[in-house]
């Protein structure tokens, strides 16, 4: 590069010129002297005419135009319809009579009448395929053969 004072004589005016141009651009941007726009008369627009679009349809291709081979149509797989038979579950005669002890906690004991006999049940107890899953003082939720049902307290 340039050594000594020769570089200083060339680079210093160049730096001053660049910074001067930058400062001039900034001050010119914030001045209030905006150029005035000449009055232009009303502008007339011409109407754009649209062309009618060509309509076409695509037909099935039976031959490959480049190889000259015939296409084999893909066979759609036949979906088998599986009918699910809903099994009707006959629930035993169940009536919820209330909480014996424990309130709403995990140690609560509930009085439930199943098929005419009173049963004392805790959560997760199973009596005659009836499982007590949840409960509080106003209702219990029982499970029988995979189905869940809620029983309200007798009034």
GROMACS .gro file of N, CA and C in nm:
model
  465
    1UNK      N    1   0.084  -0.118   0.000
    1UNK     CA    2   0.000   0.000   0.000
    1UNK      C    3   0.088   0.124   0.000
    2UNK      N    4   0.022   0.231   0.028
    2UNK     CA    5   0.095   0.358   0.030
    2UNK      C    6   0.163   0.375   0.164
    3UNK      N    7   0.293   0.420   0.159
    3UNK     CA    8   0.366   0.437   0.284
    3UNK      C    9   0.389   0.585   0.310
    4UNK      N   10   0.393   0.617   0.434
    4UNK     CA   11   0.428   0.753   0.473
    4UNK      C   12   0.314   0.850   0.450
    5UNK      N   13   0.352   0.977   0.412
    5UNK     CA   14   0.255   1.084   0.400
    5UNK      C   15   0.179   1.080   0.268
    6UNK      N   16   0.224   1.001   0.171
    6UNK     CA   17   0.154   0.993   0.042
    6UNK      C   18   0.012   0.937   0.062
    7UNK      N   19  -0.001   0.836   0.147
    7UNK     CA   20  -0.132   0.777   0.174
    7UNK      C   21  -0.223   0.874   0.244
    8UNK      N   22  -0.165   0.957   0.334
    8UNK     CA   23  -0.242   1.055   0.408
    8UNK      C   24  -0.299   1.160   0.313
    9UNK      N   25  -0.223   1.204   0.214
    9UNK     CA   26  -0.267   1.306   0.120
    9UNK      C   27  -0.378   1.255   0.028
   10UNK      N   28  -0.381   1.126   0.003
   10UNK     CA   29  -0.483   1.070  -0.086
   10UNK      C   30  -0.608   1.025  -0.010
   11UNK      N   31  -0.586   0.956   0.101
   11UNK     CA   32  -0.699   0.897   0.173
   11UNK      C   33  -0.779   0.996   0.257
   12UNK      N   34  -0.714   1.097   0.315
   12UNK     CA   35  -0.785   1.193   0.400
   12UNK      C   36  -0.890   1.271   0.321
   13UNK      N   37  -0.860   1.326   0.201
   13UNK     CA   38  -0.968   1.393   0.127
   13UNK      C   39  -1.079   1.297   0.084
   14UNK      N   40  -1.042   1.173   0.054
   14UNK     CA   41  -1.143   1.075   0.015
   14UNK      C   42  -1.241   1.048   0.130
   15UNK      N   43  -1.189   1.032   0.251
   15UNK     CA   44  -1.274   1.007   0.369
   15UNK      C   45  -1.361   1.129   0.397
   16UNK      N   46  -1.304   1.250   0.388
   16UNK     CA   47  -1.381   1.371   0.412
   16UNK      C   48  -1.493   1.384   0.309
   17UNK      N   49  -1.467   1.353   0.182
   17UNK     CA   50  -1.568   1.359   0.077
   17UNK      C   51  -1.683   1.262   0.103
   18UNK      N   52  -1.649   1.138   0.144
   18UNK     CA   53  -1.753   1.037   0.170
   18UNK      C   54  -1.840   1.079   0.288
   19UNK      N   55  -1.778   1.124   0.398
   19UNK     CA   56  -1.856   1.166   0.514
   19UNK      C   57  -1.938   1.289   0.482
   20UNK      N   58  -1.884   1.379   0.401
   20UNK     CA   59  -1.960   1.497   0.362
   20UNK      C   60  -2.084   1.459   0.281
   21UNK      N   61  -2.069   1.362   0.190
   21UNK     CA   62  -2.184   1.317   0.111
   21UNK      C   63  -2.291   1.254   0.200
   22UNK      N   64  -2.248   1.177   0.298
   22UNK     CA   65  -2.344   1.112   0.389
   22UNK      C   66  -2.419   1.216   0.470
   23UNK      N   67  -2.347   1.314   0.525
   23UNK     CA   68  -2.410   1.419   0.606
   23UNK      C   69  -2.505   1.503   0.520
   24UNK      N   70  -2.465   1.532   0.396
   24UNK     CA   71  -2.552   1.608   0.305
   24UNK      C   72  -2.681   1.532   0.277
   25UNK      N   73  -2.672   1.401   0.256
   25UNK     CA   74  -2.791   1.320   0.230
   25UNK      C   75  -2.886   1.324   0.349
   26UNK      N   76  -2.830   1.315   0.470
   26UNK     CA   77  -2.915   1.313   0.590
   26UNK      C   78  -2.982   1.448   0.611
   27UNK      N   79  -2.908   1.557   0.600
   27UNK     CA   80  -2.969   1.688   0.621
   27UNK      C   81  -3.068   1.722   0.511
   28UNK      N   82  -3.042   1.678   0.389
   28UNK     CA   83  -3.135   1.705   0.279
   28UNK      C   84  -3.267   1.631   0.298
   29UNK      N   85  -3.263   1.516   0.362
   29UNK     CA   86  -3.384   1.437   0.384
   29UNK      C   87  -3.476   1.503   0.485
   30UNK      N   88  -3.421   1.580   0.580
   30UNK     CA   89  -3.503   1.641   0.685
   30UNK      C   90  -3.540   1.786   0.658
   31UNK      N   91  -3.511   1.838   0.544
   31UNK     CA   92  -3.549   1.976   0.513
   31UNK      C   93  -3.696   1.982   0.473
   32UNK      N   94  -3.756   2.101   0.486
   32UNK     CA   95  -3.897   2.119   0.456
   32UNK      C   96  -3.922   2.159   0.312
   33UNK      N   97  -3.821   2.173   0.232
   33UNK     CA   98  -3.835   2.215   0.094
   33UNK      C   99  -3.871   2.096   0.007
   34UNK      N  100  -3.999   2.062   0.003
   34UNK     CA  101  -4.044   1.951  -0.080
   34UNK      C  102  -4.077   2.004  -0.219
   35UNK      N  103  -4.048   1.932  -0.321
   35UNK     CA  104  -4.081   1.981  -0.456
   35UNK      C  105  -4.232   1.982  -0.474
   36UNK      N  106  -4.281   2.085  -0.548
   36UNK     CA  107  -4.424   2.097  -0.570
   36UNK      C  108  -4.464   2.013  -0.691
   37UNK      N  109  -4.582   1.954  -0.681
   37UNK     CA  110  -4.632   1.871  -0.790
   37UNK      C  111  -4.717   1.959  -0.881
   38UNK      N  112  -4.691   1.953  -1.009
   38UNK     CA  113  -4.766   2.033  -1.105
   38UNK      C  114  -4.909   1.980  -1.113
   39UNK      N  115  -5.003   2.072  -1.133
   39UNK     CA  116  -5.143   2.032  -1.144
   39UNK      C  117  -5.164   1.957  -1.274
   40UNK      N  118  -5.218   1.840  -1.260
   40UNK     CA  119  -5.246   1.756  -1.376
   40UNK      C  120  -5.397   1.744  -1.387
   41UNK      N  121  -5.447   1.755  -1.507
   41UNK     CA  122  -5.591   1.749  -1.530
   41UNK      C  123  -5.646   1.611  -1.496
   42UNK      N  124  -5.776   1.591  -1.513
   42UNK     CA  125  -5.836   1.460  -1.482
   42UNK      C  126  -5.775   1.350  -1.569
   43UNK      N  127  -5.761   1.237  -1.510
   43UNK     CA  128  -5.700   1.123  -1.578
   43UNK      C  129  -5.811   1.034  -1.632
   44UNK      N  130  -5.800   1.000  -1.758
   44UNK     CA  131  -5.900   0.913  -1.821
   44UNK      C  132  -5.843   0.773  -1.834
   45UNK      N  133  -5.924   0.676  -1.799
   45UNK     CA  134  -5.883   0.536  -1.808
   45UNK      C  135  -5.959   0.470  -1.922
   46UNK      N  136  -5.889   0.389  -1.994
   46UNK     CA  137  -5.957   0.316  -2.100
   46UNK      C  138  -6.006   0.183  -2.045
   47UNK      N  139  -6.115   0.135  -2.100
   47UNK     CA  140  -6.174   0.012  -2.051
   47UNK      C  141  -6.093  -0.107  -2.102
   48UNK      N  142  -6.066  -0.200  -2.014
   48UNK     CA  143  -5.990  -0.319  -2.051
   48UNK      C  144  -6.088  -0.426  -2.098
   49UNK      N  145  -6.064  -0.473  -2.216
   49UNK     CA  146  -6.151  -0.577  -2.271
   49UNK      C  147  -6.091  -0.713  -2.240
   50UNK      N  148  -6.175  -0.801  -2.188
   50UNK     CA  149  -6.127  -0.934  -2.156
   50UNK      C  150  -6.163  -1.030  -2.269
   51UNK      N  151  -6.076  -1.122  -2.291
   51UNK     CA  152  -6.100  -1.220  -2.397
   51UNK      C  153  -6.170  -1.341  -2.338
   52UNK      N  154  -6.250  -1.405  -2.418
   52UNK     CA  155  -6.319  -1.527  -2.377
   52UNK      C  156  -6.216  -1.638  -2.366
   53UNK      N  157  -6.219  -1.708  -2.256
   53UNK     CA  158  -6.124  -1.817  -2.236
   53UNK      C  159  -6.167  -1.940  -2.314
   54UNK      N  160  -6.068  -2.008  -2.367
   54UNK     CA  161  -6.095  -2.133  -2.438
   54UNK      C  162  -6.125  -2.242  -2.338
   55UNK      N  163  -6.226  -2.318  -2.365
   55UNK     CA  164  -6.261  -2.430  -2.278
   55UNK      C  165  -6.213  -2.559  -2.342
   56UNK      N  166  -6.164  -2.648  -2.260
   56UNK     CA  167  -6.116  -2.776  -2.311
   56UNK      C  168  -6.135  -2.882  -2.203
   57UNK      N  169  -6.127  -3.006  -2.245
   57UNK     CA  170  -6.137  -3.116  -2.150
   57UNK      C  171  -6.021  -3.210  -2.176
   58UNK      N  172  -5.981  -3.278  -2.073
   58UNK     CA  173  -5.869  -3.371  -2.083
   58UNK      C  174  -5.927  -3.511  -2.089
   59UNK      N  175  -5.887  -3.584  -2.190
   59UNK     CA  176  -5.937  -3.721  -2.204
   59UNK      C  177  -5.833  -3.818  -2.147
   60UNK      N  178  -5.877  -3.941  -2.126
   60UNK     CA  179  -5.787  -4.043  -2.075
   60UNK      C  180  -5.681  -4.077  -2.179
   61UNK      N  181  -5.559  -4.095  -2.131
   61UNK     CA  182  -5.449  -4.128  -2.220
   61UNK      C  183  -5.435  -4.281  -2.220
   62UNK      N  184  -5.438  -4.338  -2.340
   62UNK     CA  185  -5.428  -4.484  -2.350
   62UNK      C  186  -5.290  -4.528  -2.395
   63UNK      N  187  -5.214  -4.439  -2.461
   63UNK     CA  188  -5.080  -4.473  -2.508
   63UNK      C  189  -4.981  -4.367  -2.463
   64UNK      N  190  -4.861  -4.410  -2.436
   64UNK     CA  191  -4.751  -4.318  -2.407
   64UNK      C  192  -4.703  -4.264  -2.541
   65UNK      N  193  -4.707  -4.131  -2.565
   65UNK     CA  194  -4.671  -4.077  -2.696
   65UNK      C  195  -4.523  -4.091  -2.729
   66UNK      N  196  -4.439  -4.108  -2.631
   66UNK     CA  197  -4.295  -4.116  -2.656
   66UNK      C  198  -4.246  -4.260  -2.670
   67UNK      N  199  -4.296  -4.348  -2.584
   67UNK     CA  200  -4.251  -4.487  -2.588
   67UNK      C  201  -4.341  -4.573  -2.675
   68UNK      N  202  -4.462  -4.530  -2.698
   68UNK     CA  203  -4.554  -4.607  -2.780
   68UNK      C  204  -4.614  -4.726  -2.708
   69UNK      N  205  -4.605  -4.729  -2.576
   69UNK     CA  206  -4.662  -4.840  -2.500
   69UNK      C  207  -4.798  -4.799  -2.444
   70UNK      N  208  -4.880  -4.899  -2.419
   70UNK     CA  209  -5.014  -4.874  -2.367
   70UNK      C  210  -5.010  -4.868  -2.215
   71UNK      N  211  -5.091  -4.779  -2.160
   71UNK     CA  212  -5.102  -4.768  -2.015
   71UNK      C  213  -5.198  -4.875  -1.964
   72UNK      N  214  -5.165  -4.927  -1.846
   72UNK     CA  215  -5.256  -5.020  -1.780
   72UNK      C  216  -5.326  -4.943  -1.669
   73UNK      N  217  -5.456  -4.940  -1.672
   73UNK     CA  218  -5.525  -4.865  -1.566
   73UNK      C  219  -5.504  -4.933  -1.431
   74UNK      N  220  -5.486  -4.851  -1.330
   74UNK     CA  221  -5.467  -4.905  -1.195
   74UNK      C  222  -5.601  -4.950  -1.140
   75UNK      N  223  -5.601  -5.066  -1.083
   75UNK     CA  224  -5.724  -5.117  -1.023
   75UNK      C  225  -5.738  -5.056  -0.884
   76UNK      N  226  -5.853  -5.002  -0.859
   76UNK     CA  227  -5.880  -4.946  -0.729
   76UNK      C  228  -5.912  -5.059  -0.632
   77UNK      N  229  -5.848  -5.057  -0.517
   77UNK     CA  230  -5.876  -5.164  -0.420
   77UNK      C  231  -6.019  -5.153  -0.369
   78UNK      N  232  -6.081  -5.266  -0.356
   78UNK     CA  233  -6.219  -5.271  -0.308
   78UNK      C  234  -6.216  -5.264  -0.156
   79UNK      N  235  -6.283  -5.166  -0.104
   79UNK     CA  236  -6.287  -5.150   0.041
   79UNK      C  237  -6.398  -5.237   0.097
   80UNK      N  238  -6.360  -5.314   0.194
   80UNK     CA  239  -6.459  -5.400   0.258
   80UNK      C  240  -6.529  -5.321   0.368
   81UNK      N  241  -6.659  -5.328   0.365
   81UNK     CA  242  -6.738  -5.259   0.465
   81UNK      C  243  -6.763  -5.356   0.579
   82UNK      N  244  -6.713  -5.321   0.692
   82UNK     CA  245  -6.729  -5.406   0.809
   82UNK      C  246  -6.836  -5.343   0.896
   83UNK      N  247  -6.942  -5.416   0.916
   83UNK     CA  248  -7.049  -5.367   1.000
   83UNK      C  249  -7.023  -5.411   1.143
   84UNK      N  250  -7.022  -5.312   1.229
   84UNK     CA  251  -7.000  -5.340   1.370
   84UNK      C  252  -7.135  -5.353   1.437
   85UNK      N  253  -7.155  -5.466   1.494
   85UNK     CA  254  -7.281  -5.488   1.564
   85UNK      C  255  -7.268  -5.432   1.705
   86UNK      N  256  -7.360  -5.344   1.736
   86UNK     CA  257  -7.360  -5.288   1.869
   86UNK      C  258  -7.433  -5.385   1.962
   87UNK      N  259  -7.360  -5.425   2.061
   87UNK     CA  260  -7.421  -5.516   2.158
   87UNK      C  261  -7.494  -5.434   2.263
   88UNK      N  262  -7.614  -5.469   2.285
   88UNK     CA  263  -7.694  -5.401   2.386
   88UNK      C  264  -7.664  -5.465   2.520
   89UNK      N  265  -7.616  -5.382   2.610
   89UNK     CA  266  -7.582  -5.434   2.743
   89UNK      C  267  -7.699  -5.406   2.836
   90UNK      N  268  -7.749  -5.510   2.897
   90UNK     CA  269  -7.856  -5.497   2.994
   90UNK      C  270  -7.794  -5.479   3.131
   91UNK      N  271  -7.801  -5.358   3.179
   91UNK     CA  272  -7.744  -5.329   3.311
   91UNK      C  273  -7.830  -5.393   3.419
   92UNK      N  274  -7.769  -5.435   3.525
   92UNK     CA  275  -7.849  -5.484   3.639
   92UNK      C  276  -7.922  -5.366   3.704
   93UNK      N  277  -8.016  -5.398   3.787
   93UNK     CA  278  -8.091  -5.294   3.857
   93UNK      C  279  -7.998  -5.228   3.959
   94UNK      N  280  -7.966  -5.100   3.936
   94UNK     CA  281  -7.870  -5.029   4.022
   94UNK      C  282  -7.935  -4.900   4.070
   95UNK      N  283  -7.918  -4.874   4.202
   95UNK     CA  284  -7.965  -4.749   4.262
   95UNK      C  285  -7.858  -4.702   4.357
   96UNK      N  286  -7.826  -4.572   4.351
   96UNK     CA  287  -7.726  -4.513   4.439
   96UNK      C  288  -7.797  -4.452   4.558
   97UNK      N  289  -7.756  -4.492   4.679
   97UNK     CA  290  -7.825  -4.447   4.799
   97UNK      C  291  -7.748  -4.341   4.877
   98UNK      N  292  -7.615  -4.328   4.854
   98UNK     CA  293  -7.542  -4.222   4.922
   98UNK      C  294  -7.406  -4.267   4.973
   99UNK      N  295  -7.339  -4.174   5.043
   99UNK     CA  296  -7.206  -4.198   5.098
   99UNK      C  297  -7.222  -4.240   5.243
  100UNK      N  298  -7.152  -4.348   5.280
  100UNK     CA  299  -7.159  -4.395   5.418
  100UNK      C  300  -7.054  -4.322   5.500
  101UNK      N  301  -6.926  -4.326   5.455
  101UNK     CA  302  -6.818  -4.257   5.527
  101UNK      C  303  -6.718  -4.201   5.428
  102UNK      N  304  -6.645  -4.102   5.475
  102UNK     CA  305  -6.531  -4.054   5.397
  102UNK      C  306  -6.557  -3.936   5.307
  103UNK      N  307  -6.677  -3.893   5.285
  103UNK     CA  308  -6.704  -3.778   5.199
  103UNK      C  309  -6.667  -3.804   5.054
  104UNK      N  310  -6.584  -3.717   4.995
  104UNK     CA  311  -6.549  -3.729   4.855
  104UNK      C  312  -6.408  -3.785   4.834
  105UNK      N  313  -6.341  -3.826   4.938
  105UNK     CA  314  -6.202  -3.871   4.927
  105UNK      C  315  -6.189  -4.010   4.867
  106UNK      N  316  -6.064  -4.057   4.859
  106UNK     CA  317  -6.037  -4.187   4.800
  106UNK      C  318  -6.081  -4.300   4.893
  107UNK      N  319  -6.096  -4.271   5.021
  107UNK     CA  320  -6.135  -4.375   5.117
  107UNK      C  321  -6.285  -4.377   5.143
  108UNK      N  322  -6.362  -4.305   5.063
  108UNK     CA  323  -6.508  -4.298   5.082
  108UNK      C  324  -6.571  -4.433   5.053
  109UNK      N  325  -6.675  -4.463   5.130
  109UNK     CA  326  -6.751  -4.586   5.111
  109UNK      C  327  -6.891  -4.546   5.067
  110UNK      N  328  -6.936  -4.604   4.954
  110UNK     CA  329  -7.064  -4.569   4.894
  110UNK      C  330  -7.162  -4.683   4.911
  111UNK      N  331  -7.290  -4.652   4.931
  111UNK     CA  332  -7.395  -4.751   4.944
  111UNK      C  333  -7.469  -4.759   4.810
  112UNK      N  334  -7.454  -4.873   4.742
  112UNK     CA  335  -7.513  -4.894   4.610
  112UNK      C  336  -7.598  -5.020   4.616
  113UNK      N  337  -7.719  -5.010   4.564
  113UNK     CA  338  -7.808  -5.127   4.559
  113UNK      C  339  -7.796  -5.190   4.420
  114UNK      N  340  -7.747  -5.315   4.415
  114UNK     CA  341  -7.732  -5.388   4.289
  114UNK      C  342  -7.825  -5.509   4.295
  115UNK      N  343  -7.920  -5.515   4.200
  115UNK     CA  344  -8.018  -5.624   4.191
  115UNK      C  345  -8.090  -5.647   4.324
  116UNK      N  346  -8.127  -5.539   4.390
  116UNK     CA  347  -8.207  -5.550   4.513
  116UNK      C  348  -8.126  -5.573   4.639
  117UNK      N  349  -7.996  -5.590   4.634
  117UNK     CA  350  -7.915  -5.610   4.755
  117UNK      C  351  -7.824  -5.490   4.774
  118UNK      N  352  -7.816  -5.440   4.897
  118UNK     CA  353  -7.730  -5.326   4.927
  118UNK      C  354  -7.586  -5.370   4.935
  119UNK      N  355  -7.498  -5.294   4.872
  119UNK     CA  356  -7.355  -5.324   4.870
  119UNK      C  357  -7.278  -5.201   4.915
  120UNK      N  358  -7.177  -5.222   5.000
  120UNK     CA  359  -7.087  -5.114   5.038
  120UNK      C  360  -6.965  -5.124   4.947
  121UNK      N  361  -6.936  -5.016   4.874
  121UNK     CA  362  -6.829  -5.020   4.775
  121UNK      C  363  -6.734  -4.902   4.793
  122UNK      N  364  -6.604  -4.930   4.771
  122UNK     CA  365  -6.503  -4.826   4.761
  122UNK      C  366  -6.470  -4.810   4.613
  123UNK      N  367  -6.387  -4.711   4.583
  123UNK     CA  368  -6.344  -4.695   4.444
  123UNK      C  369  -6.262  -4.817   4.403
  124UNK      N  370  -6.282  -4.860   4.278
  124UNK     CA  371  -6.216  -4.974   4.214
  124UNK      C  372  -6.263  -5.109   4.269
  125UNK      N  373  -6.369  -5.111   4.351
  125UNK     CA  374  -6.427  -5.238   4.396
  125UNK      C  375  -6.516  -5.294   4.284
  126UNK      N  376  -6.516  -5.429   4.272
  126UNK     CA  377  -6.597  -5.494   4.170
  126UNK      C  378  -6.691  -5.593   4.240
  127UNK      N  379  -6.820  -5.574   4.216
  127UNK     CA  380  -6.921  -5.665   4.272
  127UNK      C  381  -7.016  -5.699   4.159
  128UNK      N  382  -7.030  -5.828   4.127
  128UNK     CA  383  -7.112  -5.881   4.017
  128UNK      C  384  -7.085  -5.807   3.887
  129UNK      N  385  -6.960  -5.797   3.852
  129UNK     CA  386  -6.910  -5.735   3.729
  129UNK      C  387  -6.935  -5.584   3.721
  130UNK      N  388  -6.977  -5.523   3.831
  130UNK     CA  389  -7.000  -5.379   3.837
  130UNK      C  390  -6.884  -5.318   3.914
  131UNK      N  391  -6.812  -5.226   3.850
  131UNK     CA  392  -6.695  -5.164   3.911
  131UNK      C  393  -6.726  -5.017   3.938
  132UNK      N  394  -6.697  -4.971   4.058
  132UNK     CA  395  -6.716  -4.831   4.093
  132UNK      C  396  -6.589  -4.755   4.055
  133UNK      N  397  -6.601  -4.660   3.962
  133UNK     CA  398  -6.483  -4.588   3.915
  133UNK      C  399  -6.467  -4.451   3.981
  134UNK      N  400  -6.576  -4.377   3.996
  134UNK     CA  401  -6.571  -4.244   4.057
  134UNK      C  402  -6.696  -4.224   4.139
  135UNK      N  403  -6.691  -4.124   4.224
  135UNK     CA  404  -6.812  -4.093   4.299
  135UNK      C  405  -6.795  -3.974   4.390
  136UNK      N  406  -6.906  -3.914   4.428
  136UNK     CA  407  -6.909  -3.811   4.532
  136UNK      C  408  -7.043  -3.823   4.603
  137UNK      N  409  -7.079  -3.722   4.679
  137UNK     CA  410  -7.200  -3.735   4.761
  137UNK      C  411  -7.328  -3.731   4.679
  138UNK      N  412  -7.324  -3.683   4.554
  138UNK     CA  413  -7.448  -3.674   4.478
  138UNK      C  414  -7.457  -3.774   4.363
  139UNK      N  415  -7.347  -3.839   4.322
  139UNK     CA  416  -7.351  -3.936   4.213
  139UNK      C  417  -7.234  -4.033   4.222
  140UNK      N  418  -7.250  -4.148   4.153
  140UNK     CA  419  -7.140  -4.244   4.137
  140UNK      C  420  -7.132  -4.282   3.990
  141UNK      N  421  -7.012  -4.317   3.948
  141UNK     CA  422  -6.991  -4.360   3.810
  141UNK      C  423  -6.950  -4.507   3.816
  142UNK      N  424  -7.029  -4.592   3.747
  142UNK     CA  425  -7.005  -4.735   3.751
  142UNK      C  426  -6.970  -4.786   3.611
  143UNK      N  427  -6.892  -4.895   3.608
  143UNK     CA  428  -6.854  -4.957   3.481
  143UNK      C  429  -6.904  -5.100   3.482
  144UNK      N  430  -6.970  -5.138   3.370
  144UNK     CA  431  -7.025  -5.273   3.358
  144UNK      C  432  -7.000  -5.322   3.217
  145UNK      N  433  -6.920  -5.426   3.201
  145UNK     CA  434  -6.885  -5.485   3.072
  145UNK      C  435  -6.829  -5.382   2.974
  146UNK      N  436  -6.742  -5.295   3.025
  146UNK     CA  437  -6.675  -5.196   2.939
  146UNK      C  438  -6.751  -5.067   2.919
  147UNK      N  439  -6.875  -5.062   2.957
  147UNK     CA  440  -6.956  -4.941   2.942
  147UNK      C  441  -6.963  -4.868   3.076
  148UNK      N  442  -6.961  -4.735   3.068
  148UNK     CA  443  -6.962  -4.652   3.188
  148UNK      C  444  -7.094  -4.576   3.194
  149UNK      N  445  -7.150  -4.571   3.316
  149UNK     CA  446  -7.278  -4.504   3.335
  149UNK      C  447  -7.274  -4.432   3.469
  150UNK      N  448  -7.343  -4.318   3.475
  150UNK     CA  449  -7.346  -4.238   3.597
  150UNK      C  450  -7.483  -4.251   3.662
  151UNK      N  451  -7.482  -4.270   3.791
  151UNK     CA  452  -7.606  -4.286   3.867
  151UNK      C  453  -7.616  -4.176   3.971
  152UNK      N  454  -7.732  -4.107   3.973
  152UNK     CA  455  -7.756  -3.998   4.068
  152UNK      C  456  -7.812  -4.058   4.198
  153UNK      N  457  -7.800  -3.980   4.304
  153UNK     CA  458  -7.849  -4.025   4.435
  153UNK      C  459  -8.003  -4.025   4.435
  154UNK      N  460  -8.061  -4.116   4.509
  154UNK     CA  461  -8.207  -4.123   4.521
  154UNK      C  462  -8.257  -4.005   4.601
  155UNK      N  463  -8.369  -3.949   4.561
  155UNK     CA  464  -8.424  -3.833   4.633
  155UNK      C  465  -8.557  -3.868   4.692
   0.00000   0.00000   0.00000
